[in-house]
Amino acid sequence: MIECLKKLLSNPWLALGFRLYIGGLFIYAAMYKINYAAEFSTTIASYRLVPYWAVNGLAVFMPWTEIICGALLVLGVRVKSAATIIIGLLSVFTVAIVVNILRDAPISCGCFHTLEDPISWWTVLRDLSWIGMTLHIYHFDRLFQTDQLFLGKLRRIES
């Protein structure tokens, strides 16, 4: 039973499913933030964790990082690098949410829209599950990695 569970959890097809889900999720989340950067900067400011001089720069930089990493995951290019950055982003988001829950701040997550339900422990649990999926991608993903396919062909051409 345990061997069957281990085999299921380390399955590369599961990692591919997680990779497409997390990549699509980050592309979707970034599209809103890029289109409404001013609203997103208000959301960042509502967390009260970043100095005001850095809010606008972060509102521009963070969504582009999300969309690039999401696209890299979907395309299967530099998967481990993109997964590492996404794990870092999700960790920062989770810590920011926990800090504001402990402050009892009535703010929304701002992950996908500005008008969302207030942050809660469910939001933290959701982010932790996404971190778990991304860790799974990092360790077990090896199917349809585009850069590996091209590098393999280059190695065959060179030899």
mmCIF file of C-alpha atoms in Angstrom:
data_model
loop_
_atom_site.group_PDB
_atom_site.id
_atom_site.type_symbol
_atom_site.label_atom_id
_atom_site.label_comp_id
_atom_site.label_asym_id
_atom_site.label_seq_id
_atom_site.Cartn_x
_atom_site.Cartn_y
_atom_site.Cartn_z
ATOM 1 C CA MET A 1 0.000 0.000 0.000
ATOM 2 C CA ILE A 2 2.790 2.445 0.940
ATOM 3 C CA GLU A 3 4.765 1.514 -2.185
ATOM 4 C CA CYS A 4 1.693 2.156 -4.317
ATOM 5 C CA LEU A 5 1.208 5.565 -2.658
ATOM 6 C CA LYS A 6 4.910 6.415 -3.138
ATOM 7 C CA LYS A 7 4.697 5.426 -6.790
ATOM 8 C CA LEU A 8 1.592 7.555 -7.272
ATOM 9 C CA LEU A 9 3.082 10.611 -5.544
ATOM 10 C CA SER A 10 6.344 10.436 -7.498
ATOM 11 C CA ASN A 11 4.575 9.941 -10.828
ATOM 12 C CA PRO A 12 5.910 12.331 -13.509
ATOM 13 C CA TRP A 13 2.438 12.632 -15.068
ATOM 14 C CA LEU A 14 1.152 14.046 -11.763
ATOM 15 C CA ALA A 15 4.044 16.520 -11.829
ATOM 16 C CA LEU A 16 3.119 17.486 -15.394
ATOM 17 C CA GLY A 17 -0.483 18.104 -14.310
ATOM 18 C CA PHE A 18 0.702 20.238 -11.385
ATOM 19 C CA ARG A 19 3.096 22.091 -13.690
ATOM 20 C CA LEU A 20 0.359 23.013 -16.158
ATOM 21 C CA TYR A 21 -2.019 23.969 -13.319
ATOM 22 C CA ILE A 22 0.469 26.165 -11.426
ATOM 23 C CA GLY A 23 1.793 27.705 -14.649
ATOM 24 C CA GLY A 24 -1.714 28.527 -15.865
ATOM 25 C CA LEU A 25 -2.651 29.840 -12.431
ATOM 26 C CA PHE A 26 0.281 32.258 -12.363
ATOM 27 C CA ILE A 27 -0.407 33.439 -15.920
ATOM 28 C CA TYR A 28 -4.064 34.048 -15.023
ATOM 29 C CA ALA A 29 -3.187 35.880 -11.797
ATOM 30 C CA ALA A 30 -0.594 38.039 -13.539
ATOM 31 C CA MET A 31 -2.912 39.086 -16.379
ATOM 32 C CA TYR A 32 -5.228 40.895 -13.977
ATOM 33 C CA LYS A 33 -2.380 42.543 -12.082
ATOM 34 C CA ILE A 34 -0.715 43.757 -15.285
ATOM 35 C CA ASN A 35 -3.961 45.217 -16.645
ATOM 36 C CA TYR A 36 -4.848 46.941 -13.353
ATOM 37 C CA ALA A 37 -1.451 47.857 -11.906
ATOM 38 C CA ALA A 38 -2.827 50.838 -9.954
ATOM 39 C CA GLU A 39 -5.395 48.655 -8.178
ATOM 40 C CA PHE A 40 -2.735 46.059 -7.516
ATOM 41 C CA SER A 41 -0.462 48.683 -5.967
ATOM 42 C CA THR A 42 -3.330 49.605 -3.621
ATOM 43 C CA THR A 43 -3.617 45.950 -2.658
ATOM 44 C CA ILE A 44 0.117 45.753 -1.949
ATOM 45 C CA ALA A 45 -0.085 48.918 0.162
ATOM 46 C CA SER A 46 -2.999 47.480 2.165
ATOM 47 C CA TYR A 47 -0.733 44.709 3.454
ATOM 48 C CA ARG A 48 1.410 47.403 5.176
ATOM 49 C CA LEU A 49 4.603 45.367 4.786
ATOM 50 C CA VAL A 50 6.386 47.246 2.019
ATOM 51 C CA PRO A 51 7.598 50.872 2.256
ATOM 52 C CA TYR A 52 5.442 53.209 0.170
ATOM 53 C CA TRP A 53 8.331 54.144 -2.109
ATOM 54 C CA ALA A 54 8.564 50.468 -3.202
ATOM 55 C CA VAL A 55 4.852 49.760 -3.740
ATOM 56 C CA ASN A 56 4.560 50.970 -7.353
ATOM 57 C CA GLY A 57 7.760 49.284 -8.451
ATOM 58 C CA LEU A 58 6.632 46.041 -6.864
ATOM 59 C CA ALA A 59 3.203 46.356 -8.528
ATOM 60 C CA VAL A 60 4.940 46.477 -11.898
ATOM 61 C CA PHE A 61 7.743 43.973 -11.262
ATOM 62 C CA MET A 62 5.855 41.172 -9.489
ATOM 63 C CA PRO A 63 3.167 40.418 -12.138
ATOM 64 C CA TRP A 64 5.767 40.234 -14.908
ATOM 65 C CA THR A 65 7.795 37.827 -12.800
ATOM 66 C CA GLU A 66 4.648 35.748 -12.293
ATOM 67 C CA ILE A 67 3.722 35.668 -15.968
ATOM 68 C CA ILE A 68 7.259 34.784 -17.096
ATOM 69 C CA CYS A 69 7.569 31.983 -14.532
ATOM 70 C CA GLY A 70 4.068 30.718 -15.359
ATOM 71 C CA ALA A 71 4.855 30.681 -19.075
ATOM 72 C CA LEU A 72 8.144 28.870 -18.455
ATOM 73 C CA LEU A 73 6.287 26.193 -16.481
ATOM 74 C CA VAL A 74 3.619 25.742 -19.156
ATOM 75 C CA LEU A 75 6.218 25.603 -21.939
ATOM 76 C CA GLY A 76 8.526 23.310 -19.986
ATOM 77 C CA VAL A 77 11.542 25.596 -20.194
ATOM 78 C CA ARG A 78 13.864 25.950 -17.183
ATOM 79 C CA VAL A 79 11.249 24.255 -15.013
ATOM 80 C CA LYS A 80 13.370 23.980 -11.863
ATOM 81 C CA SER A 81 14.351 27.650 -12.019
ATOM 82 C CA ALA A 82 10.768 28.790 -12.560
ATOM 83 C CA ALA A 83 9.534 26.465 -9.801
ATOM 84 C CA THR A 84 12.132 27.848 -7.389
ATOM 85 C CA ILE A 85 11.042 31.439 -8.055
ATOM 86 C CA ILE A 86 7.371 30.497 -7.703
ATOM 87 C CA ILE A 87 8.074 28.737 -4.394
ATOM 88 C CA GLY A 88 9.793 31.924 -3.214
ATOM 89 C CA LEU A 89 6.880 34.111 -4.334
ATOM 90 C CA LEU A 90 4.307 31.823 -2.716
ATOM 91 C CA SER A 91 6.333 31.739 0.507
ATOM 92 C CA VAL A 92 6.423 35.542 0.638
ATOM 93 C CA PHE A 93 2.684 35.722 -0.111
ATOM 94 C CA THR A 94 1.926 33.185 2.625
ATOM 95 C CA VAL A 95 4.000 35.025 5.227
ATOM 96 C CA ALA A 96 2.335 38.329 4.257
ATOM 97 C CA ILE A 97 -1.109 36.782 4.637
ATOM 98 C CA VAL A 98 -0.260 35.211 8.019
ATOM 99 C CA VAL A 99 1.108 38.522 9.330
ATOM 100 C CA ASN A 100 -2.086 40.325 8.311
ATOM 101 C CA ILE A 101 -4.341 37.629 9.734
ATOM 102 C CA LEU A 102 -2.496 37.990 13.034
ATOM 103 C CA ARG A 103 -2.956 41.779 12.776
ATOM 104 C CA ASP A 104 -6.677 41.131 12.173
ATOM 105 C CA ALA A 105 -6.541 43.280 9.029
ATOM 106 C CA PRO A 106 -9.768 43.049 6.960
ATOM 107 C CA ILE A 107 -8.092 42.974 3.537
ATOM 108 C CA SER A 108 -8.546 40.744 0.519
ATOM 109 C CA CYS A 109 -5.789 38.579 -0.881
ATOM 110 C CA GLY A 110 -5.488 40.483 -4.166
ATOM 111 C CA CYS A 111 -4.275 37.331 -5.852
ATOM 112 C CA PHE A 112 -6.734 37.411 -8.752
ATOM 113 C CA HIS A 113 -8.980 40.472 -8.222
ATOM 114 C CA THR A 114 -9.191 43.377 -5.813
ATOM 115 C CA LEU A 115 -12.710 42.413 -4.730
ATOM 116 C CA GLU A 116 -12.169 39.033 -3.146
ATOM 117 C CA ASP A 117 -13.160 37.505 0.144
ATOM 118 C CA PRO A 118 -11.061 38.649 3.103
ATOM 119 C CA ILE A 119 -7.898 36.693 3.793
ATOM 120 C CA SER A 120 -8.296 33.756 6.164
ATOM 121 C CA TRP A 121 -6.540 30.612 7.248
ATOM 122 C CA TRP A 122 -8.107 28.952 4.187
ATOM 123 C CA THR A 123 -6.090 31.355 2.056
ATOM 124 C CA VAL A 124 -2.956 30.239 3.888
ATOM 125 C CA LEU A 125 -3.898 26.585 3.410
ATOM 126 C CA ARG A 126 -4.511 27.209 -0.307
ATOM 127 C CA ASP A 127 -1.107 28.861 -0.704
ATOM 128 C CA LEU A 128 0.591 26.046 1.228
ATOM 129 C CA SER A 129 -1.039 23.484 -1.079
ATOM 130 C CA TRP A 130 0.304 25.417 -4.086
ATOM 131 C CA ILE A 131 3.762 25.397 -2.487
ATOM 132 C CA GLY A 132 3.429 21.615 -2.085
ATOM 133 C CA MET A 133 2.435 21.230 -5.746
ATOM 134 C CA THR A 134 5.369 23.380 -6.847
ATOM 135 C CA LEU A 135 7.778 21.364 -4.699
ATOM 136 C CA HIS A 136 6.402 18.246 -6.400
ATOM 137 C CA ILE A 137 7.094 19.852 -9.781
ATOM 138 C CA TYR A 138 10.641 20.674 -8.692
ATOM 139 C CA HIS A 139 11.419 17.121 -7.613
ATOM 140 C CA PHE A 140 9.461 14.899 -10.011
ATOM 141 C CA ASP A 141 8.799 16.761 -13.249
ATOM 142 C CA ARG A 142 10.668 15.306 -16.215
ATOM 143 C CA LEU A 143 8.081 15.010 -19.015
ATOM 144 C CA PHE A 144 7.906 17.360 -21.992
ATOM 145 C CA GLN A 145 10.650 19.700 -20.831
ATOM 146 C CA THR A 146 11.226 21.649 -24.001
ATOM 147 C CA ASP A 147 14.721 22.859 -23.198
ATOM 148 C CA GLN A 148 15.872 19.306 -22.436
ATOM 149 C CA LEU A 149 14.481 18.137 -25.776
ATOM 150 C CA PHE A 150 16.443 20.801 -27.664
ATOM 151 C CA LEU A 151 19.610 20.253 -25.621
ATOM 152 C CA GLY A 152 19.368 16.511 -26.286
ATOM 153 C CA LYS A 153 19.109 17.144 -30.030
ATOM 154 C CA LEU A 154 22.069 19.536 -29.892
ATOM 155 C CA ARG A 155 24.160 16.918 -28.080
ATOM 156 C CA ARG A 156 23.263 14.324 -30.733
ATOM 157 C CA ILE A 157 24.187 16.764 -33.514
ATOM 158 C CA GLU A 158 27.524 17.561 -31.842
ATOM 159 C CA SER A 159 28.492 13.892 -31.461
#
